[in-house]
Short mmCIF file of C-alpha atoms in Angstrom, two decimals:
data_model
loop_
_atom_site.label_atom_id
_atom_site.label_comp_id
_atom_site.label_asym_id
_atom_site.label_seq_id
_atom_site.Cartn_x
_atom_site.Cartn_y
_atom_site.Cartn_z
CA UNK A 1 0.05 -0.01 0.08
CA UNK A 2 1.18 3.69 -0.54
CA UNK A 3 -0.38 4.70 3.05
CA UNK A 4 -0.44 3.67 6.64
CA UNK A 5 -0.98 4.79 9.40
CA UNK A 6 1.61 4.45 12.50
CA UNK A 7 1.70 5.49 16.11
CA UNK A 8 5.06 7.38 17.71
CA UNK A 9 7.23 4.72 19.66
CA UNK A 10 5.48 3.85 22.49
CA UNK A 11 2.27 4.88 22.11
CA UNK A 12 -0.84 2.66 22.94
CA UNK A 13 -4.49 3.01 22.84
CA UNK A 14 -4.68 3.70 26.09
CA UNK A 15 -6.30 6.91 28.15
CA UNK A 16 -6.04 9.69 27.86
CA UNK A 17 -5.50 9.56 23.81
CA UNK A 18 -3.82 7.80 20.89
CA UNK A 19 -2.14 9.75 18.08
CA UNK A 20 -2.28 8.46 14.34
CA UNK A 21 0.10 9.65 11.65
CA UNK A 22 -0.54 9.03 7.73
CA UNK A 23 2.84 8.61 5.77
CA UNK A 24 2.44 8.65 2.14
CA UNK A 25 4.74 7.70 -0.98
CA UNK A 26 2.34 9.16 -3.36
CA UNK A 27 3.03 11.95 -5.14
CA UNK A 28 1.83 15.78 -4.64
CA UNK A 29 -0.46 15.35 -7.46
CA UNK A 30 -2.75 13.34 -5.17
CA UNK A 31 -3.85 16.78 -4.25
CA UNK A 32 -2.43 16.20 -0.53
CA UNK A 33 -5.46 17.17 1.20
CA UNK A 34 -7.56 14.52 -0.04
CA UNK A 35 -4.42 12.37 1.21
CA UNK A 36 -5.60 13.64 4.60
CA UNK A 37 -9.24 12.40 4.40
CA UNK A 38 -8.01 9.20 2.63
CA UNK A 39 -6.92 7.96 6.26
CA UNK A 40 -10.58 6.41 6.62
CA UNK A 41 -10.21 3.69 3.52
CA UNK A 42 -6.45 2.98 4.69
CA UNK A 43 -7.67 2.03 7.83
CA UNK A 44 -10.14 0.19 6.59
CA UNK A 45 -7.42 -2.07 4.34
CA UNK A 46 -5.04 -2.05 7.72
CA UNK A 47 -7.73 -3.07 9.87
CA UNK A 48 -6.71 -0.24 11.90
CA UNK A 49 -9.21 1.77 12.18
CA UNK A 50 -9.05 3.62 15.52
CA UNK A 51 -12.97 3.32 16.38
CA UNK A 52 -12.49 -0.28 16.93
CA UNK A 53 -8.72 -0.84 17.40
CA UNK A 54 -9.53 1.78 20.73
CA UNK A 55 -12.07 0.84 23.99
CA UNK A 56 -13.13 4.63 24.16
CA UNK A 57 -16.50 4.44 24.44
CA UNK A 58 -16.26 8.19 22.94
CA UNK A 59 -13.38 10.43 21.81
CA UNK A 60 -12.35 13.51 20.33
CA UNK A 61 -11.27 13.41 17.36
CA UNK A 62 -8.51 16.66 16.29
CA UNK A 63 -5.93 16.84 13.89
CA UNK A 64 -2.93 19.93 13.31
CA UNK A 65 -3.72 23.24 12.39
CA UNK A 66 -2.73 23.16 8.45
CA UNK A 67 -2.57 25.22 5.67
CA UNK A 68 -3.03 24.95 2.10
CA UNK A 69 -0.10 25.74 1.96
CA UNK A 70 1.67 22.93 3.53
CA UNK A 71 -0.28 20.27 2.96
CA UNK A 72 1.91 18.40 0.73
CA UNK A 73 4.94 18.57 3.25
CA UNK A 74 3.21 17.76 6.59
CA UNK A 75 2.51 14.42 7.72
CA UNK A 76 -1.20 14.35 8.46
CA UNK A 77 -1.79 13.56 12.16
CA UNK A 78 -4.61 12.89 14.68
CA UNK A 79 -5.30 12.29 18.08
CA UNK A 80 -8.05 10.80 19.67
CA UNK A 81 -8.89 11.84 23.06
CA UNK A 82 -10.96 9.65 25.21
CA UNK A 83 -13.88 11.70 26.59
CA UNK A 84 -16.31 10.07 28.86
CA UNK A 85 -18.39 12.98 29.40
CA UNK A 86 -18.50 13.06 25.33
CA UNK A 87 -20.34 9.66 26.21
CA UNK A 88 -22.62 11.06 28.56
CA UNK A 89 -23.70 13.71 27.11
CA UNK A 90 -23.97 12.16 23.65
CA UNK A 91 -25.08 8.26 23.92
CA UNK A 92 -28.64 9.57 23.24
CA UNK A 93 -28.62 11.66 19.80
CA UNK A 94 -30.15 15.08 19.76
CA UNK A 95 -31.92 14.84 16.33
CA UNK A 96 -33.77 18.26 16.62
CA UNK A 97 -30.63 20.92 16.77
CA UNK A 98 -29.62 20.26 13.19
CA UNK A 99 -32.76 19.07 11.64
CA UNK A 100 -33.55 22.62 10.13
CA UNK A 101 -30.11 22.52 8.55
CA UNK A 102 -30.12 18.76 7.47
CA UNK A 103 -33.30 19.11 5.51
CA UNK A 104 -31.75 21.84 3.37
CA UNK A 105 -29.37 19.38 1.55
CA UNK A 106 -31.82 17.03 -0.74
CA UNK A 107 -29.69 16.35 -2.92
CA UNK A 108 -27.65 14.32 -0.71
CA UNK A 109 -29.37 11.45 1.05
CA UNK A 110 -26.28 11.15 3.64
CA UNK A 111 -24.78 14.17 4.37
CA UNK A 112 -25.30 18.14 4.93
CA UNK A 113 -22.69 20.82 4.80
CA UNK A 114 -23.88 24.23 6.58
CA UNK A 115 -22.35 27.10 8.42
CA UNK A 116 -22.24 27.02 12.40
CA UNK A 117 -24.44 30.11 14.11
CA UNK A 118 -21.37 32.04 14.79
CA UNK A 119 -20.58 32.46 11.28
CA UNK A 120 -16.91 31.37 12.02
CA UNK A 121 -16.92 27.18 11.30
CA UNK A 122 -18.03 25.07 8.63
CA UNK A 123 -19.91 21.65 10.09
CA UNK A 124 -20.41 18.71 8.10
CA UNK A 125 -22.78 16.45 9.55
CA UNK A 126 -24.63 13.09 8.58
CA UNK A 127 -28.30 13.09 8.23
CA UNK A 128 -30.19 10.49 10.28
CA UNK A 129 -30.79 7.83 7.62
CA UNK A 130 -33.68 5.01 7.04
CA UNK A 131 -34.90 3.46 10.24
CA UNK A 132 -32.37 2.58 12.34
CA UNK A 133 -31.33 3.67 15.69
CA UNK A 134 -30.89 7.48 15.71
CA UNK A 135 -28.21 7.22 18.70
CA UNK A 136 -25.43 6.29 16.27
CA UNK A 137 -25.14 9.80 15.15
CA UNK A 138 -24.81 11.04 18.68
CA UNK A 139 -20.22 11.24 18.52
CA UNK A 140 -18.05 10.33 16.06
CA UNK A 141 -17.25 6.77 17.92
CA UNK A 142 -20.79 5.60 17.71
CA UNK A 143 -20.98 6.76 14.26
CA UNK A 144 -18.03 4.71 12.47
CA UNK A 145 -19.17 1.66 15.09
CA UNK A 146 -23.06 1.57 14.14
CA UNK A 147 -23.91 3.67 10.88
CA UNK A 148 -24.69 2.06 7.47
CA UNK A 149 -21.12 1.66 5.47
CA UNK A 150 -22.26 3.48 2.63
CA UNK A 151 -23.23 6.62 4.91
CA UNK A 152 -19.39 6.40 6.46
CA UNK A 153 -17.63 6.86 2.97
CA UNK A 154 -20.30 9.31 1.75
CA UNK A 155 -19.70 11.36 4.95
CA UNK A 156 -15.76 10.74 4.62
CA UNK A 157 -15.88 11.89 0.90
CA UNK A 158 -18.27 15.16 1.79
CA UNK A 159 -15.45 15.70 4.92
CA UNK A 160 -12.60 15.59 1.88
CA UNK A 161 -13.84 18.04 -0.12
CA UNK A 162 -15.24 20.20 2.51
CA UNK A 163 -11.61 20.41 4.11
CA UNK A 164 -10.14 21.21 0.61
CA UNK A 165 -12.74 24.21 -0.12
CA UNK A 166 -11.99 25.40 3.39
CA UNK A 167 -8.37 25.20 3.44
CA UNK A 168 -8.71 27.52 -0.09
CA UNK A 169 -10.88 29.71 1.20
CA UNK A 170 -9.02 30.33 4.66
CA UNK A 171 -5.51 30.32 2.61
CA UNK A 172 -3.02 31.49 4.10
CA UNK A 173 -5.03 31.10 7.02
CA UNK A 174 -4.98 27.72 9.35
CA UNK A 175 -7.92 24.95 9.42
CA UNK A 176 -8.31 22.89 12.17
CA UNK A 177 -10.68 19.79 11.37
CA UNK A 178 -11.76 17.75 14.17
CA UNK A 179 -14.97 16.50 15.69
CA UNK A 180 -16.16 16.72 19.58
CA UNK A 181 -19.82 16.86 19.71
CA UNK A 182 -19.83 18.44 23.45
CA UNK A 183 -22.10 21.03 22.59
CA UNK A 184 -25.00 19.49 20.57
CA UNK A 185 -25.05 15.73 20.45
CA UNK A 186 -25.14 14.96 16.88
CA UNK A 187 -22.11 14.36 15.10
CA UNK A 188 -20.60 17.67 13.70
CA UNK A 189 -17.26 17.74 12.04
CA UNK A 190 -15.80 21.49 12.33
CA UNK A 191 -13.25 23.50 9.99
CA UNK A 192 -12.40 26.05 12.37
CA UNK A 193 -10.07 29.09 12.36
CA UNK A 194 -8.58 28.05 15.76
CA UNK A 195 -8.68 24.88 17.58
CA UNK A 196 -12.06 26.10 19.85
CA UNK A 197 -12.87 23.40 21.49
CA UNK A 198 -9.46 21.23 21.63
CA UNK A 199 -8.63 19.34 24.09
CA UNK A 200 -5.10 17.65 22.72
CA UNK A 201 -2.63 20.66 23.29
CA UNK A 202 -0.01 19.63 20.71
CA UNK A 203 -2.07 19.81 17.81
CA UNK A 204 -3.52 23.72 18.95
CA UNK A 205 -0.74 24.94 17.02
CA UNK A 206 -0.26 25.62 13.26
CA UNK A 207 1.91 23.34 11.62
#
């Protein structure tokens, strides 16, 4: 494979966090940022999806602050931060807070992209698909473990496209890409101008 996930020496999937890095020998013609979001496919191929490898009931997903100018030179890394309070808060999903936004994307059956109320971040959220368990949408761990495979793949594709668009739109300023859910118990990926809700201190800086 051209890409694989590695963890720093001695790093184990134990509290309070686990850190992953995506290495690649693919040329920059693959448009760097798409390699960032390609990690889920890589993990599936390598059988190293952290949502399965980690025993965390719920976790925060946090990446480095990155600019459009350095996406081809900086390794993609992300941290999964164990968060029991998130599990307690989001184990029962809230299908109401984002309901108005999610119905405004009729062309996409799986997901929706919208701006947060403060106007300073772009969000990507999955729709409540079919008659399945809505609580699978409460936080990222539940979504990756329980949502339909087709929807998971579609959401990651939309995340990749949105990440690329936000890097271009905010250039040369950095973008912080994360998912937590402490404010609304419905999975939403954030593309932010600052690490507003970050818990993993090493990734609060710009790389």
